[in-house]
Amino acid sequence: ESLRAQQESLRAEEEKQRADRLAAKLREMGINPDEV
């Protein structure tokens, strides 16, 4: 059970990092991710 919880938190962390990279890329293009 704790292994599954660990995998879930890892997946959530990866999702957050992917979203952060996407937001950074949008900002570089002059788009404010908060407005989209």
Tab-separated table of C-alpha atoms in Angstrom:
chain	number	residue	atom	x	y	z
A	1	GLU	CA	0.000	0.000	0.000
A	2	SER	CA	2.776	2.434	0.854
A	3	LEU	CA	4.469	1.528	-2.427
A	4	ARG	CA	1.319	2.473	-4.322
A	5	ALA	CA	1.110	5.739	-2.403
A	6	GLN	CA	4.744	6.413	-3.304
A	7	GLN	CA	4.039	5.795	-6.990
A	8	GLU	CA	0.992	8.067	-6.842
A	9	SER	CA	2.982	10.920	-5.305
A	10	LEU	CA	5.755	10.403	-7.874
A	11	ARG	CA	3.224	10.596	-10.693
A	12	ALA	CA	1.693	13.739	-9.192
A	13	GLU	CA	5.158	15.315	-8.960
A	14	GLU	CA	5.875	14.497	-12.616
A	15	GLU	CA	2.541	16.022	-13.634
A	16	LYS	CA	3.346	19.191	-11.690
A	17	GLN	CA	6.790	19.492	-13.284
A	18	ARG	CA	5.303	18.950	-16.747
A	19	ALA	CA	2.732	21.681	-16.082
A	20	ASP	CA	5.463	24.010	-14.810
A	21	ARG	CA	7.550	23.458	-17.956
A	22	LEU	CA	4.512	24.065	-20.147
A	23	ALA	CA	3.713	27.290	-18.289
A	24	ALA	CA	7.332	28.450	-18.643
A	25	LYS	CA	7.229	27.727	-22.380
A	26	LEU	CA	3.985	29.708	-22.724
A	27	ARG	CA	5.515	32.634	-20.823
A	28	GLU	CA	8.519	32.583	-23.192
A	29	MET	CA	6.051	32.859	-26.082
A	30	GLY	CA	4.480	35.889	-24.409
A	31	ILE	CA	1.384	34.078	-23.173
A	32	ASN	CA	0.283	34.370	-19.558
A	33	PRO	CA	-0.778	30.822	-18.535
A	34	ASP	CA	-2.994	32.264	-15.794
A	35	GLU	CA	-5.137	34.032	-18.399
A	36	VAL	CA	-5.671	30.998	-20.619
